[in-house]
CSV table of C-alpha atoms in Angstrom, one decimal:
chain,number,residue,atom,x,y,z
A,14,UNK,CA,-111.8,94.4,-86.6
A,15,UNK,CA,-112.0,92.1,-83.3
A,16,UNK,CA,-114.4,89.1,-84.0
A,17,UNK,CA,-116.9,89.3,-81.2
A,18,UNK,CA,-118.8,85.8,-82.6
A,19,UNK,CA,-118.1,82.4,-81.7
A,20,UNK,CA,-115.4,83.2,-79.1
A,21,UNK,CA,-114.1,80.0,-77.1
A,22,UNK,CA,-114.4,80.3,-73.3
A,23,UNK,CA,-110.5,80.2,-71.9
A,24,UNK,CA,-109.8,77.3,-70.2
A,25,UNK,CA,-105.8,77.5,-69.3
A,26,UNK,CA,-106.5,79.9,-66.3
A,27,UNK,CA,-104.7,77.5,-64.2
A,28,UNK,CA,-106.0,78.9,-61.2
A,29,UNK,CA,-104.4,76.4,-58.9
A,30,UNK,CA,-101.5,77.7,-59.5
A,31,UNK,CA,-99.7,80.3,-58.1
A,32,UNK,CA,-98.0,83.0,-60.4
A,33,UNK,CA,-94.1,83.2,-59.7
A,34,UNK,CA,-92.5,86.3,-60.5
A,35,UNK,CA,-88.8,85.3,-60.8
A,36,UNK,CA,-86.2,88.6,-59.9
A,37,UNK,CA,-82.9,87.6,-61.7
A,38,UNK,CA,-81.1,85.5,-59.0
A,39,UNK,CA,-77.9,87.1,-58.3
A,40,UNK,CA,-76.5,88.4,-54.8
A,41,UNK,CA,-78.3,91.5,-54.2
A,42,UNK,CA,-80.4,91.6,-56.9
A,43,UNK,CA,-83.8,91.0,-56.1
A,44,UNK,CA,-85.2,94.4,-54.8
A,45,UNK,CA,-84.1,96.1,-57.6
A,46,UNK,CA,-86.2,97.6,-60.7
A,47,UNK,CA,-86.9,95.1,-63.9
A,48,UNK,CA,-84.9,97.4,-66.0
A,49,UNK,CA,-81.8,97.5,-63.8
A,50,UNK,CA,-82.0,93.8,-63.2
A,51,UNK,CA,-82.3,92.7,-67.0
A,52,UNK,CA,-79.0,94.6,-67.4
A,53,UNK,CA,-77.6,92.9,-64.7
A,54,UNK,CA,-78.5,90.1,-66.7
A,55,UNK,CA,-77.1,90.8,-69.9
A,56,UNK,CA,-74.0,91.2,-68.1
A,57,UNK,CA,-74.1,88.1,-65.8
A,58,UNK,CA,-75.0,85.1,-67.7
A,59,UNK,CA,-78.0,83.8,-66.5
A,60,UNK,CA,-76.9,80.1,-66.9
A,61,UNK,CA,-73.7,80.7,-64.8
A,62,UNK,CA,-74.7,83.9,-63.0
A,63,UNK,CA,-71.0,84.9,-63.3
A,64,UNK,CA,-69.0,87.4,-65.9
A,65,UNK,CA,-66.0,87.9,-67.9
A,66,UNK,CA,-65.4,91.6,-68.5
A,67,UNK,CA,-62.9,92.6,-70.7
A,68,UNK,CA,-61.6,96.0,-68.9
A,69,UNK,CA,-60.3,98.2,-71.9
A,70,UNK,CA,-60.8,101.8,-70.2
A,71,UNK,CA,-57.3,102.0,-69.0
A,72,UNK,CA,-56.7,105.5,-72.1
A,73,UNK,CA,-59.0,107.5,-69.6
A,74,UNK,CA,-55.9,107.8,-67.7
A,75,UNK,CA,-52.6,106.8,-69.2
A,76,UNK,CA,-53.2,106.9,-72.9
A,77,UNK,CA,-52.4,104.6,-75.5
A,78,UNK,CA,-51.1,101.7,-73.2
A,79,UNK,CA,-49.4,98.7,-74.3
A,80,UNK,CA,-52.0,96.4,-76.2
A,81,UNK,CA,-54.3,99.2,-77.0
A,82,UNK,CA,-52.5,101.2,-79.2
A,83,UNK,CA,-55.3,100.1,-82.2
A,84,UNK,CA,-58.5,99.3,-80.4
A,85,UNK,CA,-60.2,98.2,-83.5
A,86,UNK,CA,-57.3,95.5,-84.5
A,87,UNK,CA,-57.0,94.4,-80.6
A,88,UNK,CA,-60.2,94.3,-78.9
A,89,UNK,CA,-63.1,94.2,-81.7
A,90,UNK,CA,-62.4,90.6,-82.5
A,91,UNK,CA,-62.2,89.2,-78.7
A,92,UNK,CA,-65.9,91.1,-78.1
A,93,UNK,CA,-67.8,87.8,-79.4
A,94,UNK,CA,-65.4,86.4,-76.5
A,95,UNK,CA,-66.5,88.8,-73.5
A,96,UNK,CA,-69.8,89.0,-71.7
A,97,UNK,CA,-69.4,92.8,-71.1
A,98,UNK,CA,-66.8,95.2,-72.6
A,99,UNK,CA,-65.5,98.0,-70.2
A,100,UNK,CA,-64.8,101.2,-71.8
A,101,UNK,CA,-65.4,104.8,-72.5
A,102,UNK,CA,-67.9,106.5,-74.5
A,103,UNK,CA,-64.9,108.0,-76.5
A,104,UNK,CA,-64.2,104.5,-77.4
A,105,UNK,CA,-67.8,103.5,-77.9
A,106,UNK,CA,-68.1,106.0,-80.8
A,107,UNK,CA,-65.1,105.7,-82.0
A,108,UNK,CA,-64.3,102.1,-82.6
A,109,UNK,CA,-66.8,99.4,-80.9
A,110,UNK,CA,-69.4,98.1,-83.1
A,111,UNK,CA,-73.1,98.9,-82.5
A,112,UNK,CA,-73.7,95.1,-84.4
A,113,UNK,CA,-71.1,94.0,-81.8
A,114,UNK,CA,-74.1,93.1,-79.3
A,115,UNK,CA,-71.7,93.3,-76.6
A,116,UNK,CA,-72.9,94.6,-73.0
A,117,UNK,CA,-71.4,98.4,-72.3
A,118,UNK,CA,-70.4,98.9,-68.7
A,119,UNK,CA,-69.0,102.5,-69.6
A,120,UNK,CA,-66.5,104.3,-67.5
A,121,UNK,CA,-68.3,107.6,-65.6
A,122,UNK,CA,-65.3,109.3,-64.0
A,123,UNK,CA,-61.9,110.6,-64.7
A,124,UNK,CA,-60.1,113.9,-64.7
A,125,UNK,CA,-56.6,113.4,-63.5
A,126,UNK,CA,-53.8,111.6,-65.4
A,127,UNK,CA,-51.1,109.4,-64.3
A,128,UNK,CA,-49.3,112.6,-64.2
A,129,UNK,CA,-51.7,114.1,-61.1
A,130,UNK,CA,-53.2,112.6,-57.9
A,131,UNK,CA,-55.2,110.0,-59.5
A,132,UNK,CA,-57.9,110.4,-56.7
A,133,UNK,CA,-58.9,114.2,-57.5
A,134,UNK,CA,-61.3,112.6,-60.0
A,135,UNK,CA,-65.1,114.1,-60.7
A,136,UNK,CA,-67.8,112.3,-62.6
A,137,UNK,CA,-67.1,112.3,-66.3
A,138,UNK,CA,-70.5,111.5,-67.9
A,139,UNK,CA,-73.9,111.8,-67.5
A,140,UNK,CA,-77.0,109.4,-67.9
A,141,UNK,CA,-78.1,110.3,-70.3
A,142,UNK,CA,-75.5,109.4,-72.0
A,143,UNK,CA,-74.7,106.3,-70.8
A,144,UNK,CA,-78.8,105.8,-72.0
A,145,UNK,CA,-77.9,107.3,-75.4
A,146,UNK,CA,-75.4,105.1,-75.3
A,147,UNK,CA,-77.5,102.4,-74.2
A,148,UNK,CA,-74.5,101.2,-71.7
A,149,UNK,CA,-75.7,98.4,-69.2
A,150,UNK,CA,-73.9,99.8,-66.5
A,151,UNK,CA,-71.3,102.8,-65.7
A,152,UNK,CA,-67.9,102.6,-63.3
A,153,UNK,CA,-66.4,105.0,-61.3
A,154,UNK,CA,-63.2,104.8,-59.6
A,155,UNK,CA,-63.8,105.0,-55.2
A,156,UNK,CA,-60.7,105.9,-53.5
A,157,UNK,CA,-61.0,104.2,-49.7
A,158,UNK,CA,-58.5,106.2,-47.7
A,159,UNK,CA,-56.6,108.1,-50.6
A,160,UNK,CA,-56.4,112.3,-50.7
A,161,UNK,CA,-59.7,112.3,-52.2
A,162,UNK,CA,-61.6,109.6,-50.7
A,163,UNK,CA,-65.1,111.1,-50.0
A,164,UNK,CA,-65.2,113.2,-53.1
A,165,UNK,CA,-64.9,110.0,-54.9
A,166,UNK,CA,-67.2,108.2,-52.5
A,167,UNK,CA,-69.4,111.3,-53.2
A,168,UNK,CA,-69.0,110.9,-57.2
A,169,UNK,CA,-70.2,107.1,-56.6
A,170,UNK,CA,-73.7,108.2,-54.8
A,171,UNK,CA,-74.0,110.9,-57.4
A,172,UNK,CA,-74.3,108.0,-59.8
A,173,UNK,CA,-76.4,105.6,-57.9
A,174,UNK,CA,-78.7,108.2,-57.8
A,175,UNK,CA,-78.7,108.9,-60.9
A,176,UNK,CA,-78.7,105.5,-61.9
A,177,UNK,CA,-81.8,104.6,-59.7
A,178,UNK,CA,-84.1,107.5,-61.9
A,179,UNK,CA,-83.0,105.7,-65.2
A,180,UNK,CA,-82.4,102.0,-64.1
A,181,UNK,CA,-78.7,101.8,-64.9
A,182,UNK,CA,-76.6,99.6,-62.5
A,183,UNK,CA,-73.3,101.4,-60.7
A,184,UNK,CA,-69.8,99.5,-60.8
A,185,UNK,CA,-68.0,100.7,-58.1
A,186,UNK,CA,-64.0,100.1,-59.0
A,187,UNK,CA,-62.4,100.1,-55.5
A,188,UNK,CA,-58.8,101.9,-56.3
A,189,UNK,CA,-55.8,101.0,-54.3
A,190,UNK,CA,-52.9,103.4,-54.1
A,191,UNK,CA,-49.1,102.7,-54.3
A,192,UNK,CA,-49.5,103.4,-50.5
A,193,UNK,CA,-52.7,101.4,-49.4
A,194,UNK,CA,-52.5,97.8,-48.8
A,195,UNK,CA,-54.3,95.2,-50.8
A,196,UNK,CA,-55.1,92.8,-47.5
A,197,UNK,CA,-58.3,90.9,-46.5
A,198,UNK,CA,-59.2,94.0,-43.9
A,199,UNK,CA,-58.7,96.9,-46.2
A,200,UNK,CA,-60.8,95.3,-49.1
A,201,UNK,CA,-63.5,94.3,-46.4
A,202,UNK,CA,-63.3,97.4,-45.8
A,203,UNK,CA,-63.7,99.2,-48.8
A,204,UNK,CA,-66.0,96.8,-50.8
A,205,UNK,CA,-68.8,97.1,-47.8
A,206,UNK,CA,-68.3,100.9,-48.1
A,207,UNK,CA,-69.4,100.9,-52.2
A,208,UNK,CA,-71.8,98.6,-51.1
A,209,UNK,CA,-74.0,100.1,-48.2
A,210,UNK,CA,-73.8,103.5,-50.0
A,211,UNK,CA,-76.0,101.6,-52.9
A,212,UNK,CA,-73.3,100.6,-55.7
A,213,UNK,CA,-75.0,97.4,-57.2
A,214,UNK,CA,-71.9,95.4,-58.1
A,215,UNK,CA,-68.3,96.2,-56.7
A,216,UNK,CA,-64.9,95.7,-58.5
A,217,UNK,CA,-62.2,94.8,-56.1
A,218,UNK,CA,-58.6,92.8,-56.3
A,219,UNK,CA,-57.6,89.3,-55.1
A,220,UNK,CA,-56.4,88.7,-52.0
A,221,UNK,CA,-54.6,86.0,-50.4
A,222,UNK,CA,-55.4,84.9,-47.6
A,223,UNK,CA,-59.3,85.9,-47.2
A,224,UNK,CA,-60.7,86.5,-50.1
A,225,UNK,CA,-63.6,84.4,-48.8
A,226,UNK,CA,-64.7,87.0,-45.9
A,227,UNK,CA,-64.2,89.9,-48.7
A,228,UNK,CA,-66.6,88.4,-51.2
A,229,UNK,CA,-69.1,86.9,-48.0
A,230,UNK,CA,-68.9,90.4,-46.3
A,231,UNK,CA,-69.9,92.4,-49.4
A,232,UNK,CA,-74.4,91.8,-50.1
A,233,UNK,CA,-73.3,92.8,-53.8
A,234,UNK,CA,-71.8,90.8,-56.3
A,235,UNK,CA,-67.8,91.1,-56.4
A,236,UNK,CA,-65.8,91.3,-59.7
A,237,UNK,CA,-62.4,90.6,-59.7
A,238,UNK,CA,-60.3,93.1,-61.3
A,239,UNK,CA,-57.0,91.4,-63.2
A,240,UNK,CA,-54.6,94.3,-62.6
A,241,UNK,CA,-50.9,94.0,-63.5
A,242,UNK,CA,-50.1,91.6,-66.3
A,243,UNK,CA,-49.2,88.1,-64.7
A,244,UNK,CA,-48.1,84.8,-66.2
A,245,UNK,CA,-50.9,83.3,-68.3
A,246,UNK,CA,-51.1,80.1,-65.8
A,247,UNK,CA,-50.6,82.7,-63.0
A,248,UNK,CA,-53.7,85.1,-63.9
A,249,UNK,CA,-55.8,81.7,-64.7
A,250,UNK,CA,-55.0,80.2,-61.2
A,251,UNK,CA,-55.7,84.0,-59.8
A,252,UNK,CA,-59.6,84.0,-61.2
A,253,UNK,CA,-60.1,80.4,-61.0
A,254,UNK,CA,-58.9,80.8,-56.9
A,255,UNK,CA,-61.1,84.0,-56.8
A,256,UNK,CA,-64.3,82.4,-58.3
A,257,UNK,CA,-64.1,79.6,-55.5
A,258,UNK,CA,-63.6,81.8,-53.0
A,259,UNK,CA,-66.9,83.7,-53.8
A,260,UNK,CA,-66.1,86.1,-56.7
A,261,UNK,CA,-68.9,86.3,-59.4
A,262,UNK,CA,-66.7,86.8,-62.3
A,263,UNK,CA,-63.2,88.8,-63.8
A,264,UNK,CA,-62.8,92.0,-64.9
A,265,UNK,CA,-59.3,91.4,-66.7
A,266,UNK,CA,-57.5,94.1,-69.7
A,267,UNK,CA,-53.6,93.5,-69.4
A,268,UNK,CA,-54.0,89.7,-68.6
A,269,UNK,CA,-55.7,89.7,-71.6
A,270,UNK,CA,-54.9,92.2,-74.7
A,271,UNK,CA,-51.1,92.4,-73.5
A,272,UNK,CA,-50.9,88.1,-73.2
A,273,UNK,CA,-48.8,87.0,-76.6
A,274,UNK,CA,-52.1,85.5,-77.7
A,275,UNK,CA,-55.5,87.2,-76.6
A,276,UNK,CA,-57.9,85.5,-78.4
A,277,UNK,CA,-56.6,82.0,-76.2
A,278,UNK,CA,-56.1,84.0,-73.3
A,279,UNK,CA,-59.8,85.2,-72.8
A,280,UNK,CA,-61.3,82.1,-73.6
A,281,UNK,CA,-59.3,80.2,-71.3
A,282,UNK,CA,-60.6,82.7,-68.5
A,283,UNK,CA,-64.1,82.1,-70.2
A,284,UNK,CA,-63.4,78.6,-69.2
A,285,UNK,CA,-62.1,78.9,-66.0
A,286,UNK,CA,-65.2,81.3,-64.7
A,287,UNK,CA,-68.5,79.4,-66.6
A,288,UNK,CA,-67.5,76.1,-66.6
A,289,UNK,CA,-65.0,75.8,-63.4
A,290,UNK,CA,-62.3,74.4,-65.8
A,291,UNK,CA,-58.8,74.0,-63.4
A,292,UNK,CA,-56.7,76.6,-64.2
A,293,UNK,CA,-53.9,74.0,-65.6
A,294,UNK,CA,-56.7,72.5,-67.9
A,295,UNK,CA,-57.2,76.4,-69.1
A,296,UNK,CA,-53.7,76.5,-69.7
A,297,UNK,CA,-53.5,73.8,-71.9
A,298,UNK,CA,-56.4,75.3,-73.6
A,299,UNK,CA,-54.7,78.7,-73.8
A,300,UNK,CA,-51.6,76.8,-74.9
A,301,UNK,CA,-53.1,74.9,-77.9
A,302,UNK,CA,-54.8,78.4,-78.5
């Protein structure tokens, strides 16, 4: 029972000064509800307000590739390694770790596999799973100027919706076909698109030159997606270029589980994005494992 005698008057009202509320200070961020921004935040370090993702969704489409034959001997022991882990539910249940305390941004569409028209995809998963699941984001492919490019554009919005009524933030994977090129003016193009139809952070690839007006053109932060398996001192001078040209972290799978040793590969791109390390100082790193 509340003790109503011999209560103390308050006296650290500070009433000079103001209160601050303080929105999570990443591009794009601010307006946004407490819930989507504090898994914004779990994803983007708040010291660093940049990423490493570790993109392991690539079975959705193309089965058991090359480094991801065992999840659970691969992947589970470079989570402590990754800020966020990029995946499907499938896997999620599966394999991953509840313990792992690894952010979820869980892949939402799919359909097609390599063996179709890859843009003929529809959303894959609900919320409410990606709540049950308690992901901190979902992804979905967006197809600028391929077959099925405003169904997929269509998918996205579905999502954002969605992810407005149960604050979940929407990854928005810009997807570029064997037949669309990967130039300053066609990512500007598609990374504003995701954008202005309400994605709240956009995966896109590096470009050279102009990188700089794709990331400065885009009010959303851009991720970096690794794509094909490069060089290990190649993929570190990719990020490292793409975090000074405005990037606000990787999202890199076969630069990563397919390198010869993973572990050294992900913590030299750990180096490269939160502490700016150079990427031949990362490669030593990555060499001496």
């Amino acid at each position: 029972m509340a003790d109503h005698e011999n209560l103390a008057e308050g006296a650290r009202f500070a009433a000079s000064v103001p209160a601050r509320p303080e929105a999570f200070p990443i591009k794009g961020c601010g307006a946004l509800d407490w819930g989507m921004q504090s898994r914004l935040a779990r994803i983007f370090r708040p010291a660093t307000r940049r990423t490493v993702m570790l993109a392991i969704d690539h079975g959705y489409f193309q089965g058991p590739t090359t480094g991801l034959e065992r999840v659970d001997l691969a992947i589970v022991p470079l989570l402590p390694y990754a800020d966020a882990l990029m995946t499907t539910r499938g896997m999620v249940r599966s394999t991953i770790p509840p313990a792992s305390g690894t952010p979820i941004v869980l892949r939402a569409s799919g359909g097609p596999s390599v063996l179709r028209e890859l843009s003929d995809e529809q959303i894959a998963v609900g919320m409410e799973d990606a709540v049950r699941i308690n992901a901190c984001a979902v992804a979905v492919q967006v197809f600028i100027g391929g077959e099925h490019e405003t169904q997929s554009v269509r998918n996205m919005t579905r999502l954002v919706d969605a992810g407005q009524r149960y604050g979940i933030p929407v990854l928005a994977v810009t997807a570029v076909g064997k037949e669309l090129t990967r130039d300053a003016r066609y990512l500007r193009l598609a990374t504003r698109i995701c954008a202005e139809l309400g994605a709240h952070f956009v995966k896109t690839y590096y470009c050279e030159p102009g990188f700089d007006t794709v990331a400065a053109a885009c009010p959303v932060p851009l991720v970096m997606a690794g794509g094909r398996k490069l060089p290990e001192r190649d993929a570190l001078i990719m990020a490292h270029n793409a975090i000074e040209n405005g990037a606000a972290g990787v999202d890199m799978g076969r630069n990563i589980f397919q390198s010869d040793t993973p572990e050294a590969m992900i913590r030299a791109v750990g180096a490269v994005v939160h502490e700016s390390v150079k990427p031949e100082d990362a490669y030593d790193q990555y060499v001496r494992g």
